[in-house]
PDB file of C-alpha atoms in Angstrom:
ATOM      1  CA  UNK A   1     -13.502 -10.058  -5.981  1.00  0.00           C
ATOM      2  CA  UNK A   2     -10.351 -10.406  -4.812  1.00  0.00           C
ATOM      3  CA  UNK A   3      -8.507 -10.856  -1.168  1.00  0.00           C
ATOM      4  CA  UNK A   4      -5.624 -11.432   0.962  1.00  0.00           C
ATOM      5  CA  UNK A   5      -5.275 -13.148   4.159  1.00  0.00           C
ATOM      6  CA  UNK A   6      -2.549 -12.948   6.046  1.00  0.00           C
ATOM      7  CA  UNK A   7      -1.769 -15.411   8.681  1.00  0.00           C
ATOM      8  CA  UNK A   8       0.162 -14.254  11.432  1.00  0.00           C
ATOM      9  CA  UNK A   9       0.044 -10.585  12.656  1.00  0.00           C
ATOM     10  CA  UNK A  10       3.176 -10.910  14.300  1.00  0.00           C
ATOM     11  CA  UNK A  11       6.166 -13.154  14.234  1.00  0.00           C
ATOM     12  CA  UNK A  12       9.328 -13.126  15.826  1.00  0.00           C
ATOM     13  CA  UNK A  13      12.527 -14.806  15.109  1.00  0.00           C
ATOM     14  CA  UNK A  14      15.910 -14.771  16.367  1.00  0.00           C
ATOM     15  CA  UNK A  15      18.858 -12.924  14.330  1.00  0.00           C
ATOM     16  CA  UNK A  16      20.306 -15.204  11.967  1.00  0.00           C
ATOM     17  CA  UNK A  17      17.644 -17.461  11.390  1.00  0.00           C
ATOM     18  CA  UNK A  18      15.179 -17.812   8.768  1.00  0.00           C
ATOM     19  CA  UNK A  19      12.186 -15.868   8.040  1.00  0.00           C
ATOM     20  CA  UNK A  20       8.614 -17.351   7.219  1.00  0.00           C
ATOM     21  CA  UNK A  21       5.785 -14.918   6.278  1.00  0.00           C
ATOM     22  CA  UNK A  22       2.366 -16.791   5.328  1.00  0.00           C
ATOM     23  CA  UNK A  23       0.208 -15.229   2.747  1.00  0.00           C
ATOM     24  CA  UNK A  24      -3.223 -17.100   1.250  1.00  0.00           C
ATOM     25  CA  UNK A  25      -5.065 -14.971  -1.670  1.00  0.00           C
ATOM     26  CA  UNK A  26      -8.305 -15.280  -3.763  1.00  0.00           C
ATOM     27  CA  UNK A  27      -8.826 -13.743  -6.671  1.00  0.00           C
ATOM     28  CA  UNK A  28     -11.015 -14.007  -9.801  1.00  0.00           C
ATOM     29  CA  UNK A  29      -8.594 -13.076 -12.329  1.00  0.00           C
ATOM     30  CA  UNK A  30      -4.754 -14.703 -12.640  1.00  0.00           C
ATOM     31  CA  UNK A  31      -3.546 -12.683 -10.291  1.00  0.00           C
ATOM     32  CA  UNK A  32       0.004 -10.125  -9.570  1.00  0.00           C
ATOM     33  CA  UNK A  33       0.996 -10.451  -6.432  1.00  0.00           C
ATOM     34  CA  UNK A  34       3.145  -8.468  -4.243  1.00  0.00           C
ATOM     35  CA  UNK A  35       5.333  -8.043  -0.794  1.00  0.00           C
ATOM     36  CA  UNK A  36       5.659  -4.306   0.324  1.00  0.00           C
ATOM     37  CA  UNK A  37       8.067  -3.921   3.744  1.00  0.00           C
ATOM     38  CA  UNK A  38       6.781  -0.552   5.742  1.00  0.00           C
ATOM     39  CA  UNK A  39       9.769   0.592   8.197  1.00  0.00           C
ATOM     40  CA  UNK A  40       8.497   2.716  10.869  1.00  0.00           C
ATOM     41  CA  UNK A  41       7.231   6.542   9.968  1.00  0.00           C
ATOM     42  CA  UNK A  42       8.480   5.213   6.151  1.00  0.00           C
ATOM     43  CA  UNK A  43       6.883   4.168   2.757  1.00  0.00           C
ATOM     44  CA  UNK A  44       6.035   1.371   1.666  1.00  0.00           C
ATOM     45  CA  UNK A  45       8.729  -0.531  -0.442  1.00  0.00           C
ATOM     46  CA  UNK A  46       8.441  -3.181  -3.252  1.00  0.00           C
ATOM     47  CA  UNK A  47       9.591  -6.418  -1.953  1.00  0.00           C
ATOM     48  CA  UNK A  48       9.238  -8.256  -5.423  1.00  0.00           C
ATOM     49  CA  UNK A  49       6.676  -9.105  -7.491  1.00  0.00           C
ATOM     50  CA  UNK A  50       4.899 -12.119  -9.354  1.00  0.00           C
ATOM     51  CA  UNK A  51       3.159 -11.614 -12.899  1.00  0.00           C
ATOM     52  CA  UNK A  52       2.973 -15.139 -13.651  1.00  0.00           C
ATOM     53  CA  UNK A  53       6.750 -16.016 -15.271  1.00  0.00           C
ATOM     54  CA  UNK A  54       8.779 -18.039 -12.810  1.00  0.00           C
ATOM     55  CA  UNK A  55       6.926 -19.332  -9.671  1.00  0.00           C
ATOM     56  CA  UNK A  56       9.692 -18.823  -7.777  1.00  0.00           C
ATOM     57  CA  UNK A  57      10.275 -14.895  -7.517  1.00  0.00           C
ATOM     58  CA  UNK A  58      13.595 -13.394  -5.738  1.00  0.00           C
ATOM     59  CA  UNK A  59      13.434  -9.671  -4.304  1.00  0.00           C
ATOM     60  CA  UNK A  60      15.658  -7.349  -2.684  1.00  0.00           C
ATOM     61  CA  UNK A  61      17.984  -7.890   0.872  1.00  0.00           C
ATOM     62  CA  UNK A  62      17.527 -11.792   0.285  1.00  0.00           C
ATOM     63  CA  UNK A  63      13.562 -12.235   0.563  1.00  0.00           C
ATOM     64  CA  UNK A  64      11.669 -14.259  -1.817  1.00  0.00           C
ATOM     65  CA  UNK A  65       8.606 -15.778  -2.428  1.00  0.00           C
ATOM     66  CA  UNK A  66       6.899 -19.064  -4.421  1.00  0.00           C
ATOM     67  CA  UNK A  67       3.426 -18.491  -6.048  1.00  0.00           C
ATOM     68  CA  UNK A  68       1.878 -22.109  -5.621  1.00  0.00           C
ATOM     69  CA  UNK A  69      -1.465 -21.672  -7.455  1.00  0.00           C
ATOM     70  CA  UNK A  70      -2.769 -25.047  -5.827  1.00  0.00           C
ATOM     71  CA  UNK A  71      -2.339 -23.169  -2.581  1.00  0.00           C
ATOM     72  CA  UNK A  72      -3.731 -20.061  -3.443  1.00  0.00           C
ATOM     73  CA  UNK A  73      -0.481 -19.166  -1.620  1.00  0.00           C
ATOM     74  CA  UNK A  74       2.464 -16.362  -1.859  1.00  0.00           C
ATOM     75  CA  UNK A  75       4.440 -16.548   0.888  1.00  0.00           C
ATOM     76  CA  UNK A  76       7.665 -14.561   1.990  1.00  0.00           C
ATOM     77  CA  UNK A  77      11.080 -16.431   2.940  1.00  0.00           C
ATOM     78  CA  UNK A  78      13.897 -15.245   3.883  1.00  0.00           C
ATOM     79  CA  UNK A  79      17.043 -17.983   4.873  1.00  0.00           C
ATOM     80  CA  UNK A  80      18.693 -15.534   7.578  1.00  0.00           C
ATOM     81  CA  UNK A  81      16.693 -13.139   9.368  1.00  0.00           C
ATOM     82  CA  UNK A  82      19.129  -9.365   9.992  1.00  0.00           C
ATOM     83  CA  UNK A  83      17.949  -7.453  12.790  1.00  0.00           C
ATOM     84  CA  UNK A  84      17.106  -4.618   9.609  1.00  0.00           C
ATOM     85  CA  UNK A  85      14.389  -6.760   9.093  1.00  0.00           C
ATOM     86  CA  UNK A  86      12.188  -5.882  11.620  1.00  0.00           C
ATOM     87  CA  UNK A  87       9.251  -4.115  10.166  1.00  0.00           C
ATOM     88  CA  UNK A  88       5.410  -4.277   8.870  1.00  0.00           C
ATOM     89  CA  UNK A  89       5.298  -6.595   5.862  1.00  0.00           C
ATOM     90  CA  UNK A  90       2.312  -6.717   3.789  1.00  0.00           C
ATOM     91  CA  UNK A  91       0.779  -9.295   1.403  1.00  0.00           C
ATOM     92  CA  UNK A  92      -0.768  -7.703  -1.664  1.00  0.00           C
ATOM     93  CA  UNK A  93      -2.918  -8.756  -4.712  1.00  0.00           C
ATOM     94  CA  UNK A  94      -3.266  -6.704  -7.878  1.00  0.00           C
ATOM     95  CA  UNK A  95      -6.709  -7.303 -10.523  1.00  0.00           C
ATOM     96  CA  UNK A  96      -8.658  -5.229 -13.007  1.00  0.00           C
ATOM     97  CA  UNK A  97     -11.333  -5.496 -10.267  1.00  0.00           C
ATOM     98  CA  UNK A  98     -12.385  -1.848 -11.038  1.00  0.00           C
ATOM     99  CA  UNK A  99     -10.714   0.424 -13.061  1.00  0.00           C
ATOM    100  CA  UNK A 100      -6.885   0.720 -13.124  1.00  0.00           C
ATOM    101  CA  UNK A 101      -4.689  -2.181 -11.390  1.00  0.00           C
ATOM    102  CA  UNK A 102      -5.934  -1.695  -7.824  1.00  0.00           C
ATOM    103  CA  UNK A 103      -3.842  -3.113  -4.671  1.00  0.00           C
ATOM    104  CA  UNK A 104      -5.745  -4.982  -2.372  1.00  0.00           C
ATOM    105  CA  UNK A 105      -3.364  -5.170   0.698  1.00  0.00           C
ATOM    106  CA  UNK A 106      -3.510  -8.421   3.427  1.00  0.00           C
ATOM    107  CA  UNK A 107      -3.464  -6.779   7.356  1.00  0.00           C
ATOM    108  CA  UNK A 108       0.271  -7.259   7.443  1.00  0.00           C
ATOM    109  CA  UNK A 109       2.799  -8.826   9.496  1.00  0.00           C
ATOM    110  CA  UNK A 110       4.478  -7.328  11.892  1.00  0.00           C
ATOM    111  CA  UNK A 111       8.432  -9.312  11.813  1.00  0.00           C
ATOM    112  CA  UNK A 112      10.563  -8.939  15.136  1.00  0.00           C
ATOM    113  CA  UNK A 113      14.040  -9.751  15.035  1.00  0.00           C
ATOM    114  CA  UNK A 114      15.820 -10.548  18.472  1.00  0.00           C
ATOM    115  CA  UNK A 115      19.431 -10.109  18.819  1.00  0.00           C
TER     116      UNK A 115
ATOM    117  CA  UNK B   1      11.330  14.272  -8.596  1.00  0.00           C
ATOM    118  CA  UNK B   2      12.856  10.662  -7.845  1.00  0.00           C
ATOM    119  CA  UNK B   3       9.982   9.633  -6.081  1.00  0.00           C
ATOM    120  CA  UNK B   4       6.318  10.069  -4.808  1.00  0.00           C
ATOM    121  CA  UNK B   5       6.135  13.586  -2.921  1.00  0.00           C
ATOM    122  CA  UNK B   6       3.483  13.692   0.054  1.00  0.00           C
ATOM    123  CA  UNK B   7       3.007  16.597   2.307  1.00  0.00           C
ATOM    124  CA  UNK B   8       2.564  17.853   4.916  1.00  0.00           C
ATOM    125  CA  UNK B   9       3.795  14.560   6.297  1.00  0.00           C
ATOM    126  CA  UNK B  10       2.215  15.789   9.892  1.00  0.00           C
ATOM    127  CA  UNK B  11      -0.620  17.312  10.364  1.00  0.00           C
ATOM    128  CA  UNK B  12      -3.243  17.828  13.409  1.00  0.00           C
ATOM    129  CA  UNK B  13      -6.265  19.044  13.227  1.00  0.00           C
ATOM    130  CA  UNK B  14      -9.199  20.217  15.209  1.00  0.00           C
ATOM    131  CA  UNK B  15     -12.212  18.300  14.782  1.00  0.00           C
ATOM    132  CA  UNK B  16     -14.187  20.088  11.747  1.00  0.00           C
ATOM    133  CA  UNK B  17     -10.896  21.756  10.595  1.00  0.00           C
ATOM    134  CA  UNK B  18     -10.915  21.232   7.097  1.00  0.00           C
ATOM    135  CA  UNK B  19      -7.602  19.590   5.550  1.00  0.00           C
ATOM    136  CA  UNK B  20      -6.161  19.330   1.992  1.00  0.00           C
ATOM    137  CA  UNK B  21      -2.957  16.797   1.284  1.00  0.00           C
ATOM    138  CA  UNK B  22      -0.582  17.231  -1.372  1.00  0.00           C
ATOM    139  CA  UNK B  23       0.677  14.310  -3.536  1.00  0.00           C
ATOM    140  CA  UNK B  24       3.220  14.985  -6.465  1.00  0.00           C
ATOM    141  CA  UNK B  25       3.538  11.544  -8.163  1.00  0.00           C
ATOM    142  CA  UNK B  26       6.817  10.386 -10.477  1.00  0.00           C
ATOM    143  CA  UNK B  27       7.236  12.435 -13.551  1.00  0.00           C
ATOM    144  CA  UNK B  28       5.219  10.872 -16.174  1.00  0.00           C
ATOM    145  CA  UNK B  29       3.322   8.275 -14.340  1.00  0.00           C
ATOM    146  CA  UNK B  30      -0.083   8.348 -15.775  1.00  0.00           C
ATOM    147  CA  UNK B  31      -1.602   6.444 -12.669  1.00  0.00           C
ATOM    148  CA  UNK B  32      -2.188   7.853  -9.485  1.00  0.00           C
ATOM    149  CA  UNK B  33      -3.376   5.952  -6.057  1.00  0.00           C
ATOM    150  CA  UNK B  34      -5.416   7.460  -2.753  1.00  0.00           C
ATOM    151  CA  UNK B  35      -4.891   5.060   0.072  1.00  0.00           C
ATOM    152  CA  UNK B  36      -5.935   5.559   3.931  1.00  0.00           C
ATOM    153  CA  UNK B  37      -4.053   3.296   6.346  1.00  0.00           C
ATOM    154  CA  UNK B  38      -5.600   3.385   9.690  1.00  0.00           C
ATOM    155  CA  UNK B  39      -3.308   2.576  13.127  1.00  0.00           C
ATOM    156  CA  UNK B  40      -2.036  -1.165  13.016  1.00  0.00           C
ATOM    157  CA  UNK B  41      -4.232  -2.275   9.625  1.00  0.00           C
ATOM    158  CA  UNK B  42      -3.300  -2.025   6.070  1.00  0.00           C
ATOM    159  CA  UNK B  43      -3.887   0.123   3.643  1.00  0.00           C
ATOM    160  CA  UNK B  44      -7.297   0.556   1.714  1.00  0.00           C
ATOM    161  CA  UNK B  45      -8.091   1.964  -1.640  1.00  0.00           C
ATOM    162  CA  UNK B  46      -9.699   5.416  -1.698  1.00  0.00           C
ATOM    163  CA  UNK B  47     -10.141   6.583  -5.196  1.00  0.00           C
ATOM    164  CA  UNK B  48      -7.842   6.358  -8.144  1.00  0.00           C
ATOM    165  CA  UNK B  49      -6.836   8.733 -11.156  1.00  0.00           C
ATOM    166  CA  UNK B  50      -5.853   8.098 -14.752  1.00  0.00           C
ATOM    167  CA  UNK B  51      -4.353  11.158 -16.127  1.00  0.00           C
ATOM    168  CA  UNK B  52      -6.905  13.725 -14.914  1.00  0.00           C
ATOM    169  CA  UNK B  53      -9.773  11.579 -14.920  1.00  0.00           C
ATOM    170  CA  UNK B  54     -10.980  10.611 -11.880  1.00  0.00           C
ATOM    171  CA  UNK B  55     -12.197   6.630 -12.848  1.00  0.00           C
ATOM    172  CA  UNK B  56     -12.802   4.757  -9.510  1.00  0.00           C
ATOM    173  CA  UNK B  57     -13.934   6.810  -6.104  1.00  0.00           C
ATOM    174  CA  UNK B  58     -15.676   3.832  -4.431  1.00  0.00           C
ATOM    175  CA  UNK B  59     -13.060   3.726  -1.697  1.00  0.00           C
ATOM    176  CA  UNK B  60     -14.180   7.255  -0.416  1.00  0.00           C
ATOM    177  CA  UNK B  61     -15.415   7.229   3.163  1.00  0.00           C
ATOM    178  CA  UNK B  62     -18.017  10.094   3.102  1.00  0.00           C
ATOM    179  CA  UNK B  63     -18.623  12.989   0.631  1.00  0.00           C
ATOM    180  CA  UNK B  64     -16.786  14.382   3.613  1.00  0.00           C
ATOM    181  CA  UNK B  65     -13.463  13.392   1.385  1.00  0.00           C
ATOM    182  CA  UNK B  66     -12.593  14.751  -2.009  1.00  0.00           C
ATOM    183  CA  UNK B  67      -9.854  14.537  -4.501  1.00  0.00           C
ATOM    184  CA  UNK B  68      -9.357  15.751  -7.788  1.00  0.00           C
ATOM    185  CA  UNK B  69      -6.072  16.078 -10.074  1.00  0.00           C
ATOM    186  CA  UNK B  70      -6.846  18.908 -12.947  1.00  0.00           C
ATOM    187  CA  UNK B  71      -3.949  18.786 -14.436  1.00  0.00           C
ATOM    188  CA  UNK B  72      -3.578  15.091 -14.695  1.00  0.00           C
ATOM    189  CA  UNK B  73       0.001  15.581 -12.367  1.00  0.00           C
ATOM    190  CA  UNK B  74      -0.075  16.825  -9.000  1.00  0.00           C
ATOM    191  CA  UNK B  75      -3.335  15.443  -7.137  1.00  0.00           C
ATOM    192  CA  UNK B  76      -5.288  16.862  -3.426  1.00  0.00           C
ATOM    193  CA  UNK B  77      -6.950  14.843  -1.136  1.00  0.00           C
ATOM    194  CA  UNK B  78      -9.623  17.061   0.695  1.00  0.00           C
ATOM    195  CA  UNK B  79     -10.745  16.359   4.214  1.00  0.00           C
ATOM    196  CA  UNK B  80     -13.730  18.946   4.674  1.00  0.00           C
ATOM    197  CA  UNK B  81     -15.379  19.202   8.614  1.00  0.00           C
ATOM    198  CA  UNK B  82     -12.516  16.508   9.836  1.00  0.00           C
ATOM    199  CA  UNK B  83     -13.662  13.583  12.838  1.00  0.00           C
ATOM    200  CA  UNK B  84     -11.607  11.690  14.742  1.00  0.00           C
ATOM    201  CA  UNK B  85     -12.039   8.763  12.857  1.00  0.00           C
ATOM    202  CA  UNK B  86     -10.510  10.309  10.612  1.00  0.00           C
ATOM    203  CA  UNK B  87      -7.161  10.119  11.872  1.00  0.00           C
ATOM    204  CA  UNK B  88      -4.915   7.588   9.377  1.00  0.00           C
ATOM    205  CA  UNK B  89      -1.820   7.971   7.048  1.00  0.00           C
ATOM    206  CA  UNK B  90      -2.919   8.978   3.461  1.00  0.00           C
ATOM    207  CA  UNK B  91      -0.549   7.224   1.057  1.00  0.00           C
ATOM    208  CA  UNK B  92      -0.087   8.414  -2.112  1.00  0.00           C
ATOM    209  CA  UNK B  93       0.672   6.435  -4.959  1.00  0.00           C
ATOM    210  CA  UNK B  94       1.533   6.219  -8.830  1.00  0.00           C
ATOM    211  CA  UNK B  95       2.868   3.869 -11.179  1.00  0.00           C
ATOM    212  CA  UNK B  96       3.831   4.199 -15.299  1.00  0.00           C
ATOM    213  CA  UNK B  97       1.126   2.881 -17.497  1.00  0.00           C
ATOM    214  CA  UNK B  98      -2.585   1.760 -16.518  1.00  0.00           C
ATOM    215  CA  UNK B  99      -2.624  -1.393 -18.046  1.00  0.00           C
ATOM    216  CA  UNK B 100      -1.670  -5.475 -16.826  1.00  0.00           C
ATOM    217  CA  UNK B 101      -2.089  -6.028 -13.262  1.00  0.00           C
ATOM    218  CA  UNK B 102       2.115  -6.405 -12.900  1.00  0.00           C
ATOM    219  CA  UNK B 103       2.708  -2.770 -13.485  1.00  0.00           C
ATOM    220  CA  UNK B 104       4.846  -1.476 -10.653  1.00  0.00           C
ATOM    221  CA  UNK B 105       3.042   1.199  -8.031  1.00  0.00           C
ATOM    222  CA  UNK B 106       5.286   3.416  -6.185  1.00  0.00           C
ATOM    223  CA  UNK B 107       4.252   5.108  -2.813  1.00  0.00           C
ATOM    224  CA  UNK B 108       5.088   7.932  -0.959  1.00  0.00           C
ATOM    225  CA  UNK B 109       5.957   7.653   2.360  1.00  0.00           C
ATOM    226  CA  UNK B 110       2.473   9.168   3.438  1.00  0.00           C
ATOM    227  CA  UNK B 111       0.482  12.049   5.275  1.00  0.00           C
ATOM    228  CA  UNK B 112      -0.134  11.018   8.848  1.00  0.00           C
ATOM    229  CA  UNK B 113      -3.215  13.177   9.691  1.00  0.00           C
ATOM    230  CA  UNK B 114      -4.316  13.457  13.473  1.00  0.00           C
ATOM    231  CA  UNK B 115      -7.556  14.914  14.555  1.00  0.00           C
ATOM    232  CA  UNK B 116      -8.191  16.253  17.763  1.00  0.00           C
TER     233      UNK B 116
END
């Protein structure tokens, strides 16, 4: 089986500041892991990804994220937060649980970014 | 096209309407993804598609929902006798190959399906 927790449904930070999103996951298999960003009434959108080269994975608009196994943890970072940031984040987990490389998404995170 | 097609992208619907939603995936991906995303939650798997083969449906609600893709490209997600719980965005999804976990899924920006 395989899971995502993630640990705040909201946060909020101030423009220009930096950007924590927590993330905890179990799986059975060595896992892929994922951050999607959902803008309102859009898609989702690929973050980054880990498949278990460098811990230490760099996406798009200055996010990334450090797989620390010990931790069972994948969380999002981001050093200074834009006010384009606000929007749903989700935590996701991919395993050969069933057939095909399902996504098992975390509730999300919804990010607010004051001016 | 560039990317995952979904439509309609709005649609409402009297309770025990039925509905169908559309979902033309990336040229060539030989994956394709059914998820519902319910108001304020993420999204949850619904049934998934290798070519034309329909391999995993565990994620379907009710025999209420249906989906089938016969020619292994454009796929249908059928709502028959539609309830208000219902009401969710249906994201579409697809991705290249069907193997390794690390394979890139691409989604369409979803159906959002009200019923009244």
């Amino acid at each position: 089986a395989q899971s995502v927790t993630q640990l705040d449904s909201h946060v909020s930070v101030s423009e220009g500041t930096p950007v924590l999103l927590r993330c905890n996951y179990s799986s059975s298999y060595s896992p892929s892991l994922f951050w999607y960003v959902q803008h309102p009434n859009k898609g989702l959108q690929l973050l980054l990804k880990y498949t278990s080269a460098a811990t230490l994975v760099k996406g798009i608009n200055g996010f990334e994220a450090e797989f620390k196994k010990s931790e069972t943890s994948f969380h999002l970072t981001k050093p200074s937060a834009h006010m384009s940031d606000a929007a749903e984040y989700f935590c996701v987990v991919s395993g050969l649980v069933r057939a095909g490389n399902m996504l098992t998404f975390g509730g999300g995170t919804r990010l607010m970014v004051k001016p | 096209g560039a990317g995952v097609s979904q439509s309609p992208r709005y649609k409402v619907a009297k309770r025990g309407q039925d509905v169908a939603l559309r979902c033309d995936p990336i040229s060539g991906h030989v994956s394709l993804f059914w998820y519902q995303q319910a108001l304020g939650q993420g999204p949850e798997f619904l049934t998934y598609f290798q070519n034309e083969a329909q391999l995993d449906k565990s994620g379907l609600p009710s025999d209420r929902f249906f989906a089938e893709r016969p020619e292994g490209s454009v796929s249908t997600l059928k709502i028959q006798r539609t309830q208000k719980e219902d009401s969710a965005v249906y994201l579409c999804a697809s991705s290249f190959s069907t193997g390794g976990t690390g394979n890139t899924i691409y989604f369409g920006e979803g159906s959002w399906l009200t019923v009244v």
